mmCIF file of C-alpha atoms in Angstrom:
data_model
loop_
_atom_site.group_PDB
_atom_site.id
_atom_site.type_symbol
_atom_site.label_atom_id
_atom_site.label_comp_id
_atom_site.label_asym_id
_atom_site.label_seq_id
_atom_site.Cartn_x
_atom_site.Cartn_y
_atom_site.Cartn_z
ATOM 1 C CA MET A 724 -30.343 -89.749 -51.984
ATOM 2 C CA GLY A 725 -27.287 -91.694 -50.169
ATOM 3 C CA HIS A 726 -24.758 -90.206 -47.634
ATOM 4 C CA LYS A 727 -21.224 -88.753 -49.351
ATOM 5 C CA VAL A 728 -18.204 -90.522 -47.935
ATOM 6 C CA VAL A 729 -14.910 -88.457 -47.824
ATOM 7 C CA VAL A 730 -11.886 -90.815 -48.551
ATOM 8 C CA PHE A 731 -8.395 -89.373 -47.524
ATOM 9 C CA ASP A 732 -4.944 -90.327 -47.528
ATOM 10 C CA ILE A 733 -3.658 -90.099 -43.800
ATOM 11 C CA ALA A 734 0.160 -89.269 -44.976
ATOM 12 C CA VAL A 735 -1.185 -86.237 -46.706
ATOM 13 C CA VAL A 736 -2.745 -84.779 -43.573
ATOM 14 C CA ARG A 737 0.207 -85.625 -41.267
ATOM 15 C CA ALA A 738 2.498 -83.783 -43.870
ATOM 16 C CA LEU A 739 0.106 -80.652 -43.990
ATOM 17 C CA TRP A 740 0.429 -80.420 -39.817
ATOM 18 C CA GLU A 741 4.084 -81.291 -39.865
ATOM 19 C CA THR A 742 4.595 -78.074 -42.176
ATOM 20 C CA ARG A 743 2.366 -76.004 -39.866
ATOM 21 C CA VAL A 744 4.422 -76.876 -36.920
ATOM 22 C CA LYS A 745 7.616 -76.100 -38.476
ATOM 23 C CA LYS A 746 6.339 -72.751 -39.236
ATOM 24 C CA HIS A 747 4.895 -72.152 -35.912
ATOM 25 C CA LYS A 748 8.447 -72.903 -34.571
ATOM 26 C CA VAL A 749 10.045 -70.704 -37.197
ATOM 27 C CA ARG A 750 7.590 -67.835 -35.788
ATOM 28 C CA GLN A 751 8.487 -68.535 -31.958
ATOM 29 C CA GLN A 752 12.127 -68.177 -32.844
ATOM 30 C CA LYS A 753 11.756 -65.182 -34.524
ATOM 31 C CA GLU A 754 9.735 -63.809 -31.585
ATOM 32 C CA ALA A 755 12.218 -64.743 -29.337
ATOM 33 C CA GLU A 756 14.948 -63.595 -31.067
ATOM 34 C CA ARG A 757 13.061 -60.092 -31.710
ATOM 35 C CA LEU A 758 12.283 -60.120 -27.796
ATOM 36 C CA GLU A 759 16.221 -60.559 -26.873
ATOM 37 C CA LYS A 760 17.272 -57.715 -28.976
ATOM 38 C CA SER A 761 14.589 -55.221 -27.729
ATOM 39 C CA ALA A 762 14.609 -52.763 -25.127
ATOM 40 C CA LEU A 763 11.525 -53.513 -23.835
ATOM 41 C CA GLU A 764 12.929 -56.816 -22.341
ATOM 42 C CA LYS A 765 15.859 -55.176 -20.619
ATOM 43 C CA ILE A 766 13.634 -52.629 -19.091
ATOM 44 C CA LYS A 767 11.327 -55.236 -18.103
ATOM 45 C CA GLU A 768 14.333 -57.437 -16.564
ATOM 46 C CA GLU A 769 15.250 -54.054 -14.679
ATOM 47 C CA TRP A 770 11.850 -53.215 -13.377
ATOM 48 C CA ASN A 771 11.417 -56.565 -12.069
ATOM 49 C CA PHE A 772 14.865 -56.350 -10.388
ATOM 50 C CA VAL A 773 14.027 -53.129 -8.696
ATOM 51 C CA ALA A 774 10.786 -54.115 -7.560
ATOM 52 C CA GLU A 775 12.150 -57.336 -5.990
ATOM 53 C CA CYS A 776 14.620 -55.005 -3.982
ATOM 54 C CA ARG A 777 12.058 -52.863 -3.069
ATOM 55 C CA ARG A 778 9.845 -55.501 -1.555
ATOM 56 C CA LYS A 779 12.987 -56.813 0.404
ATOM 57 C CA GLY A 780 13.941 -53.483 1.692
ATOM 58 C CA VAL A 781 16.971 -52.849 -0.251
ATOM 59 C CA PRO A 782 18.069 -49.078 -0.188
ATOM 60 C CA GLN A 783 18.184 -47.591 -3.859
ATOM 61 C CA GLU A 784 21.895 -46.409 -3.425
ATOM 62 C CA VAL A 785 22.758 -50.138 -3.403
ATOM 63 C CA TYR A 786 21.662 -51.020 -6.810
ATOM 64 C CA CYS A 787 21.146 -47.902 -8.609
ATOM 65 C CA LYS A 788 24.681 -46.198 -9.685
ATOM 66 C CA ASN A 789 24.673 -42.853 -11.478
ATOM 67 C CA GLY A 790 20.810 -43.102 -12.574
ATOM 68 C CA PHE A 791 20.999 -46.535 -13.729
ATOM 69 C CA VAL A 792 20.165 -49.910 -12.255
ATOM 70 C CA ASP A 793 22.616 -52.450 -11.798
ATOM 71 C CA THR A 794 21.654 -56.014 -12.353
ATOM 72 C CA SER A 795 25.171 -57.637 -12.865
ATOM 73 C CA MET A 796 26.279 -57.932 -9.548
ATOM 74 C CA ARG A 797 23.238 -60.371 -8.591
ATOM 75 C CA LEU A 798 22.819 -58.006 -5.575
ATOM 76 C CA LEU A 799 19.608 -60.114 -4.340
ATOM 77 C CA GLU A 800 21.490 -63.456 -4.076
ATOM 78 C CA LYS A 801 24.200 -61.423 -2.128
ATOM 79 C CA ILE A 802 21.750 -60.208 0.347
ATOM 80 C CA GLU A 803 19.724 -63.519 0.662
ATOM 81 C CA LYS A 804 23.113 -65.015 1.462
ATOM 82 C CA ASN A 805 24.000 -62.435 3.899
ATOM 83 C CA SER A 806 20.483 -62.606 5.468
ATOM 84 C CA LEU A 807 21.153 -66.166 6.104
ATOM 85 C CA ILE A 808 24.398 -65.578 7.992
ATOM 86 C CA ARG A 809 22.848 -62.975 10.156
ATOM 87 C CA GLN A 810 19.938 -65.470 10.801
ATOM 88 C CA SER A 811 22.685 -68.425 11.746
ATOM 89 C CA SER A 812 24.530 -65.879 13.587
ATOM 90 C CA PRO A 813 22.520 -63.029 14.872
ATOM 91 C CA SER A 814 25.046 -61.620 17.374
ATOM 92 C CA LYS A 815 28.963 -61.873 17.886
ATOM 93 C CA GLY A 816 30.159 -65.825 18.995
ATOM 94 C CA ARG A 817 27.157 -67.320 19.040
ATOM 95 C CA ASP A 818 25.515 -69.858 16.201
ATOM 96 C CA LYS A 819 21.580 -70.339 16.946
ATOM 97 C CA ALA A 820 21.561 -73.464 14.866
ATOM 98 C CA SER A 821 23.524 -74.978 17.763
ATOM 99 C CA ASN A 822 22.753 -73.421 20.717
ATOM 100 C CA PRO A 823 19.783 -75.356 22.646
ATOM 101 C CA PHE A 824 18.335 -72.628 24.382
ATOM 102 C CA VAL A 825 17.414 -70.832 21.074
ATOM 103 C CA PHE A 826 14.291 -71.539 18.921
ATOM 104 C CA GLU A 827 13.673 -70.814 15.232
ATOM 105 C CA LEU A 828 10.874 -70.422 12.849
ATOM 106 C CA SER A 829 10.192 -69.063 9.392
ATOM 107 C CA GLY A 830 8.088 -69.500 6.788
ATOM 108 C CA GLU A 831 4.702 -68.855 5.270
ATOM 109 C CA HIS A 832 3.580 -72.577 5.709
ATOM 110 C CA TRP A 833 3.411 -71.821 9.671
ATOM 111 C CA LYS A 834 -0.030 -70.664 10.943
ATOM 112 C CA GLU A 835 0.379 -71.484 15.002
ATOM 113 C CA LEU A 836 3.418 -72.374 17.198
ATOM 114 C CA PRO A 837 4.071 -76.000 17.174
ATOM 115 C CA GLU A 838 2.405 -77.562 20.244
ATOM 116 C CA SER A 839 5.468 -79.419 21.218
ATOM 117 C CA LEU A 840 7.006 -75.893 22.051
ATOM 118 C CA LYS A 841 5.500 -75.679 25.465
ATOM 119 C CA GLU A 842 7.507 -78.420 26.432
ATOM 120 C CA GLN A 843 10.837 -76.264 26.001
ATOM 121 C CA THR A 844 10.508 -74.110 29.019
ATOM 122 C CA HIS A 845 14.188 -74.157 29.138
ATOM 123 C CA LEU A 846 14.445 -71.691 25.974
ATOM 124 C CA LYS A 847 15.896 -68.222 26.132
ATOM 125 C CA GLU A 848 15.457 -66.958 22.503
ATOM 126 C CA TRP A 849 12.572 -66.973 19.806
ATOM 127 C CA HIS A 850 13.310 -65.792 16.650
ATOM 128 C CA ILE A 851 9.966 -66.115 14.521
ATOM 129 C CA ASN A 852 9.423 -64.338 11.570
ATOM 130 C CA ASN A 853 7.510 -64.100 7.994
ATOM 131 C CA THR A 854 4.949 -66.596 9.098
ATOM 132 C CA LEU A 855 1.379 -66.646 9.007
ATOM 133 C CA ILE A 856 0.972 -66.977 13.010
ATOM 134 C CA GLN A 857 -1.513 -64.444 14.351
ATOM 135 C CA THR A 858 -1.434 -64.998 18.150
ATOM 136 C CA ILE A 859 0.970 -65.972 20.650
ATOM 137 C CA PRO A 860 -0.109 -68.557 23.031
ATOM 138 C CA THR A 861 -0.736 -67.966 26.715
ATOM 139 C CA PHE A 862 1.501 -70.662 27.778
ATOM 140 C CA ILE A 863 4.412 -68.071 26.980
ATOM 141 C CA GLN A 864 4.142 -67.764 30.572
ATOM 142 C CA LEU A 865 5.856 -71.176 31.140
ATOM 143 C CA PHE A 866 9.023 -69.684 29.682
ATOM 144 C CA GLN A 867 10.699 -67.567 33.059
ATOM 145 C CA ALA A 868 14.093 -67.695 31.197
ATOM 146 C CA MET A 869 12.988 -65.907 28.171
ATOM 147 C CA ARG A 870 15.542 -63.304 27.206
ATOM 148 C CA ILE A 871 14.845 -62.394 23.622
ATOM 149 C CA LEU A 872 11.288 -62.371 22.048
ATOM 150 C CA ASP A 873 12.254 -61.601 18.202
ATOM 151 C CA LEU A 874 9.042 -61.691 16.334
ATOM 152 C CA PRO A 875 9.025 -59.376 13.400
ATOM 153 C CA LYS A 876 7.033 -59.699 10.068
ATOM 154 C CA ASN A 877 4.199 -61.814 10.672
ATOM 155 C CA GLN A 878 0.393 -61.502 11.240
ATOM 156 C CA ILE A 879 0.264 -61.117 15.019
ATOM 157 C CA SER A 880 -2.521 -59.046 16.052
ATOM 158 C CA HIS A 881 -2.813 -59.640 19.875
ATOM 159 C CA LEU A 882 -0.027 -60.204 22.543
ATOM 160 C CA PRO A 883 -1.376 -62.144 25.655
ATOM 161 C CA ALA A 884 -1.283 -60.797 28.909
ATOM 162 C CA GLU A 885 1.021 -63.379 30.170
ATOM 163 C CA ILE A 886 3.925 -61.845 28.633
ATOM 164 C CA GLY A 887 4.486 -59.909 31.408
ATOM 165 C CA CYS A 888 5.416 -62.916 33.614
ATOM 166 C CA LEU A 889 8.927 -62.508 31.444
ATOM 167 C CA LYS A 890 10.786 -60.897 34.234
ATOM 168 C CA ASN A 891 14.076 -61.820 32.584
ATOM 169 C CA LEU A 892 12.947 -60.594 29.121
ATOM 170 C CA ARG A 893 15.390 -57.842 27.592
ATOM 171 C CA GLU A 894 14.291 -57.585 24.034
ATOM 172 C CA LEU A 895 10.634 -57.481 22.344
ATOM 173 C CA ASN A 896 10.624 -56.967 18.545
ATOM 174 C CA VAL A 897 7.273 -56.945 17.159
ATOM 175 C CA SER A 898 7.681 -55.077 14.248
ATOM 176 C CA PHE A 899 5.712 -55.268 10.969
ATOM 177 C CA ASN A 900 2.973 -57.115 12.412
ATOM 178 C CA GLN A 901 -0.723 -56.270 12.938
ATOM 179 C CA LEU A 902 -0.627 -54.966 16.787
ATOM 180 C CA LYS A 903 -3.515 -52.324 17.404
ATOM 181 C CA SER A 904 -2.588 -52.306 21.242
ATOM 182 C CA ILE A 905 0.115 -53.218 23.716
ATOM 183 C CA PRO A 906 -0.665 -55.004 26.834
ATOM 184 C CA LEU A 907 -0.142 -53.209 29.648
ATOM 185 C CA GLU A 908 1.487 -56.349 31.511
ATOM 186 C CA LEU A 909 4.457 -55.370 29.313
ATOM 187 C CA GLY A 910 5.232 -52.766 32.139
ATOM 188 C CA GLU A 911 5.754 -55.540 34.409
ATOM 189 C CA CYS A 912 8.807 -56.885 32.267
ATOM 190 C CA GLU A 913 11.206 -54.631 34.627
ATOM 191 C CA ASN A 914 14.215 -55.785 32.898
ATOM 192 C CA LEU A 915 13.570 -54.958 29.326
ATOM 193 C CA GLU A 916 16.107 -52.920 27.631
ATOM 194 C CA ARG A 917 14.891 -52.714 23.774
ATOM 195 C CA LEU A 918 11.022 -52.154 22.632
ATOM 196 C CA ASP A 919 10.428 -52.319 18.740
ATOM 197 C CA CYS A 920 6.586 -51.970 17.582
ATOM 198 C CA SER A 921 7.674 -50.570 14.318
ATOM 199 C CA GLY A 922 5.555 -51.119 11.235
ATOM 200 C CA ASN A 923 2.073 -52.100 12.820
ATOM 201 C CA LEU A 924 0.436 -49.151 11.217
ATOM 202 C CA GLU A 925 -2.470 -48.838 13.601
ATOM 203 C CA LEU A 926 -0.898 -48.556 16.945
ATOM 204 C CA THR A 927 -2.304 -45.209 18.417
ATOM 205 C CA GLU A 928 -1.010 -45.087 21.748
ATOM 206 C CA LEU A 929 1.389 -47.127 24.701
ATOM 207 C CA PRO A 930 -0.097 -47.908 28.061
ATOM 208 C CA PHE A 931 1.075 -45.696 30.944
ATOM 209 C CA GLU A 932 2.119 -48.866 33.042
ATOM 210 C CA LEU A 933 5.179 -49.004 30.521
ATOM 211 C CA SER A 934 6.654 -46.110 32.441
ATOM 212 C CA ASN A 935 7.577 -49.074 34.856
ATOM 213 C CA LEU A 936 10.169 -50.177 32.322
ATOM 214 C CA LYS A 937 13.363 -47.816 33.616
ATOM 215 C CA GLN A 938 15.743 -50.045 32.113
ATOM 216 C CA VAL A 939 14.864 -49.268 28.181
ATOM 217 C CA THR A 940 17.432 -47.695 26.317
ATOM 218 C CA PHE A 941 15.727 -48.360 22.572
ATOM 219 C CA VAL A 942 12.490 -47.664 21.705
ATOM 220 C CA ASP A 943 11.279 -47.684 17.778
ATOM 221 C CA ILE A 944 7.272 -47.053 17.473
ATOM 222 C CA SER A 945 7.927 -45.564 14.098
ATOM 223 C CA ALA A 946 5.330 -46.056 11.105
ATOM 224 C CA ASN A 947 2.194 -46.027 13.420
ATOM 225 C CA LYS A 948 -0.533 -43.407 14.274
ATOM 226 C CA PHE A 949 0.896 -41.703 17.347
ATOM 227 C CA SER A 950 -0.025 -38.192 17.456
ATOM 228 C CA SER A 951 1.768 -37.218 20.396
ATOM 229 C CA VAL A 952 5.103 -38.794 22.072
ATOM 230 C CA PRO A 953 3.610 -41.480 24.984
ATOM 231 C CA ILE A 954 3.612 -40.278 28.249
ATOM 232 C CA CYS A 955 5.372 -43.612 29.105
ATOM 233 C CA VAL A 956 8.077 -42.947 26.966
ATOM 234 C CA LEU A 957 8.823 -39.327 28.368
ATOM 235 C CA ARG A 958 9.267 -41.569 31.886
ATOM 236 C CA MET A 959 12.043 -44.069 30.650
ATOM 237 C CA SER A 960 14.856 -42.361 32.114
ATOM 238 C CA ASN A 961 17.608 -44.276 30.662
ATOM 239 C CA LEU A 962 16.353 -44.044 27.081
ATOM 240 C CA GLN A 963 19.009 -43.507 24.234
ATOM 241 C CA TRP A 964 17.601 -44.103 21.155
ATOM 242 C CA LEU A 965 14.100 -42.887 20.246
ATOM 243 C CA ASP A 966 12.285 -43.596 16.675
ATOM 244 C CA ILE A 967 8.851 -42.181 16.368
ATOM 245 C CA SER A 968 9.132 -41.298 12.761
ATOM 246 C CA ASN A 969 6.226 -41.906 10.106
ATOM 247 C CA ASN A 970 3.614 -40.862 12.842
ATOM 248 C CA SER A 971 1.318 -37.830 12.768
ATOM 249 C CA LEU A 972 3.106 -35.584 15.267
ATOM 250 C CA ASN A 973 1.994 -31.855 15.099
ATOM 251 C CA ASP A 974 4.544 -30.598 17.989
ATOM 252 C CA LEU A 975 6.801 -32.187 20.621
ATOM 253 C CA PRO A 976 5.936 -31.924 24.443
ATOM 254 C CA GLN A 977 7.749 -29.197 26.517
ATOM 255 C CA ASP A 978 9.025 -31.596 28.883
ATOM 256 C CA ILE A 979 10.920 -33.533 26.135
ATOM 257 C CA ASP A 980 14.077 -32.682 28.145
ATOM 258 C CA ARG A 981 13.255 -35.360 30.740
ATOM 259 C CA LEU A 982 14.833 -37.601 28.614
ATOM 260 C CA GLU A 983 18.589 -36.786 29.689
ATOM 261 C CA GLU A 984 20.417 -39.843 28.167
ATOM 262 C CA LEU A 985 18.727 -39.405 24.762
ATOM 263 C CA GLN A 986 21.315 -39.622 21.888
ATOM 264 C CA THR A 987 19.686 -40.341 18.870
ATOM 265 C CA PHE A 988 16.068 -38.835 18.109
ATOM 266 C CA LEU A 989 14.317 -39.929 14.619
ATOM 267 C CA LEU A 990 11.383 -37.564 13.916
ATOM 268 C CA TYR A 991 10.872 -37.440 10.091
ATOM 269 C CA LYS A 992 7.682 -37.810 7.902
ATOM 270 C CA ASN A 993 5.286 -36.272 10.619
ATOM 271 C CA LYS A 994 3.709 -32.735 10.672
ATOM 272 C CA LEU A 995 6.090 -31.015 12.821
ATOM 273 C CA THR A 996 6.030 -27.146 12.450
ATOM 274 C CA TYR A 997 8.292 -26.065 14.856
ATOM 275 C CA LEU A 998 10.766 -27.930 17.420
ATOM 276 C CA PRO A 999 10.788 -26.671 21.196
ATOM 277 C CA TYR A 1000 13.714 -24.952 22.865
ATOM 278 C CA ALA A 1001 13.822 -27.616 25.404
ATOM 279 C CA LEU A 1002 15.557 -30.007 23.164
ATOM 280 C CA LEU A 1003 18.667 -27.699 23.771
ATOM 281 C CA ASN A 1004 18.650 -29.021 27.202
ATOM 282 C CA LEU A 1005 19.617 -32.671 26.030
ATOM 283 C CA LYS A 1006 23.015 -32.290 26.198
ATOM 284 C CA LYS A 1007 23.825 -35.908 25.191
ATOM 285 C CA LEU A 1008 21.965 -35.660 22.069
ATOM 286 C CA THR A 1009 24.038 -36.089 19.068
ATOM 287 C CA LEU A 1010 21.632 -36.985 16.330
ATOM 288 C CA LEU A 1011 18.237 -35.228 15.263
ATOM 289 C CA VAL A 1012 16.405 -36.043 12.210
ATOM 290 C CA VAL A 1013 13.498 -34.360 11.288
ATOM 291 C CA SER A 1014 11.210 -33.976 8.366
ATOM 292 C CA GLY A 1015 11.730 -30.617 6.736
ATOM 293 C CA ASP A 1016 8.733 -30.102 4.867
ATOM 294 C CA HIS A 1017 6.652 -28.212 7.599
ATOM 295 C CA LEU A 1018 9.428 -26.559 9.708
ATOM 296 C CA VAL A 1019 8.720 -22.914 10.044
ATOM 297 C CA GLU A 1020 10.790 -22.688 13.292
ATOM 298 C CA LEU A 1021 13.776 -23.962 14.808
ATOM 299 C CA PRO A 1022 15.965 -23.189 17.822
ATOM 300 C CA THR A 1023 19.145 -21.622 16.114
ATOM 301 C CA ALA A 1024 21.320 -22.886 18.692
ATOM 302 C CA LEU A 1025 20.676 -26.103 17.157
ATOM 303 C CA CYS A 1026 22.811 -25.341 14.136
ATOM 304 C CA ASP A 1027 25.827 -23.943 16.442
ATOM 305 C CA SER A 1028 28.679 -25.514 15.200
ATOM 306 C CA SER A 1029 30.040 -25.812 18.745
ATOM 307 C CA THR A 1030 27.469 -28.241 19.715
ATOM 308 C CA PRO A 1031 28.154 -31.920 19.183
ATOM 309 C CA LEU A 1032 24.497 -32.137 17.589
ATOM 310 C CA LYS A 1033 24.132 -33.272 14.303
ATOM 311 C CA PHE A 1034 20.779 -31.967 13.037
ATOM 312 C CA VAL A 1035 19.891 -33.542 9.747
ATOM 313 C CA ASN A 1036 16.496 -31.738 8.083
ATOM 314 C CA LEU A 1037 15.200 -34.397 5.303
ATOM 315 C CA MET A 1038 12.978 -32.956 2.500
ATOM 316 C CA ASP A 1039 9.994 -35.791 2.090
ATOM 317 C CA ASN A 1040 9.176 -37.102 -1.594
ATOM 318 C CA PRO A 1041 6.290 -39.463 -1.437
ATOM 319 C CA ILE A 1042 6.404 -42.598 -3.154
ATOM 320 C CA ASP A 1043 4.149 -42.735 -6.095
ATOM 321 C CA ASN A 1044 2.619 -46.115 -7.598
ATOM 322 C CA THR A 1045 4.347 -46.757 -11.072
ATOM 323 C CA GLN A 1046 2.806 -48.528 -13.928
ATOM 324 C CA CYS A 1047 5.023 -50.740 -15.844
ATOM 325 C CA GLN A 1048 4.891 -50.006 -20.221
ATOM 326 C CA ASP A 1049 2.778 -53.297 -20.584
ATOM 327 C CA GLY A 1050 -0.190 -51.533 -18.470
ATOM 328 C CA GLU A 1051 0.304 -53.647 -15.388
ATOM 329 C CA GLU A 1052 0.417 -51.747 -12.064
ATOM 330 C CA MET A 1053 2.850 -52.431 -9.561
ATOM 331 C CA MET A 1054 1.155 -52.345 -6.273
ATOM 332 C CA GLU A 1055 2.811 -52.671 -2.530
ATOM 333 C CA SER A 1056 1.338 -53.049 0.649
ATOM 334 C CA GLU A 1057 1.806 -50.022 3.446
ATOM 335 C CA GLN A 1058 3.954 -52.171 5.233
ATOM 336 C CA ASP A 1059 6.485 -52.890 2.394
ATOM 337 C CA ARG A 1060 6.979 -49.075 1.564
ATOM 338 C CA GLN A 1061 7.620 -48.625 5.098
ATOM 339 C CA HIS A 1062 9.694 -51.220 5.873
ATOM 340 C CA PHE A 1063 11.547 -49.990 2.729
ATOM 341 C CA ASP A 1064 11.750 -46.207 4.367
ATOM 342 C CA LYS A 1065 13.149 -47.687 7.438
ATOM 343 C CA GLU A 1066 15.726 -49.723 5.748
ATOM 344 C CA PHE A 1067 16.888 -46.632 3.760
ATOM 345 C CA MET A 1068 17.179 -44.463 6.903
ATOM 346 C CA LYS A 1069 19.053 -46.890 8.616
ATOM 347 C CA ALA A 1070 21.593 -47.139 5.757
ATOM 348 C CA TYR A 1071 21.640 -43.195 5.817
ATOM 349 C CA ILE A 1072 22.520 -43.225 9.529
ATOM 350 C CA GLU A 1073 25.097 -46.021 9.522
ATOM 351 C CA ASP A 1074 27.000 -43.785 6.392
ATOM 352 C CA LEU A 1075 26.632 -41.097 9.045
ATOM 353 C CA LYS A 1076 28.503 -42.714 11.501
ATOM 354 C CA GLU A 1077 31.092 -44.071 9.290
ATOM 355 C CA ARG A 1078 32.110 -40.948 7.896
ATOM 356 C CA GLU A 1079 35.278 -39.285 9.334
ATOM 357 C CA SER A 1080 34.077 -35.360 9.371
ATOM 358 C CA VAL A 1081 30.458 -34.863 9.409
ATOM 359 C CA PRO A 1082 29.092 -31.170 9.262
ATOM 360 C CA SER A 1083 27.176 -30.177 12.769
ATOM 361 C CA TYR A 1084 24.135 -29.559 10.853
ATOM 362 C CA THR A 1085 22.248 -29.989 7.392
ATOM 363 C CA THR A 1086 20.335 -27.329 6.462
ATOM 364 C CA LYS A 1087 18.292 -29.021 3.547
ATOM 365 C CA VAL A 1088 19.133 -32.760 2.396
ATOM 366 C CA SER A 1089 16.883 -34.138 -0.168
ATOM 367 C CA PHE A 1090 16.315 -37.775 -0.554
ATOM 368 C CA SER A 1091 13.794 -39.058 -3.447
ATOM 369 C CA LEU A 1092 12.332 -42.485 -2.542
ATOM 370 C CA GLN A 1093 10.737 -42.712 -5.945
ATOM 371 C CA LEU A 1094 12.106 -45.059 -8.232
#
């Protein structure tokens, strides 16, 4: 029995496939038109826009008008443009890009500092952000003229003891990194004025040696795991701004009134049940922000209209994980959430300062951070 040989015309086969391709393209076009008219596509677009805003720390009030998401203003493009402007000129009258004393570095392709940096010991400022750099090298001690170390949003897990050699250091920003401790040698930077260790999530204490920092006016240790106000902070006699929000405080020390120059005190999202009367001795305190959920007692004089204090009692609202309609869960890191909270509060405080008339206190103000 022989083999059967199938004989066919190639033109017929080609015509058949061309017909199938045409039908497939028609189906694709109809599906695209259906999605374009569907409300689901608009909802997905808005959700992606909101999610991107949250990742970039944009306050909800900026992109949400009367309950509706406003995507027409191309908000993210404007914010990124403003961010580039701020990066190119972070302080008044200064162009970092053309300043030979300023070093800038950003981008996740950076995992370590360039080796050539150690030859530029004349630098006075480092601005390093959004990189994968994990350590600051010990050769930092060579930069005796250093005034500003701006190192937010990296992966830094360790600061070298040699940082104490920077006697001219004025500002240190190591916010939103992976730090679990601060070197005690930092207390030797006697001219330090601003310290920002917020958003590291795992910090539980500051070394007592930081008590030597008598020139510090600004301390931000929010979004960590402090169970009490560090003793060294209470000994910073010139402190004007203290942010210890988003921690695990159960109470405040009775000698909190040691901070005689304190003007702004942020305490929201802790576990406070009462406020000590010692707060009344802080004569320069003008803004006190606490978390209102657990408070059962507070000095009535805080609400006295004759005082300059603006007492704001915030009611916390948890941020829930939300699922898209297609079933994909929107996840965000704890640092992203804390950064979003922080930016929201900054916007609120700026708004408070810009108002022409502000009530002396607010008994209950509710902000929802849930999208």
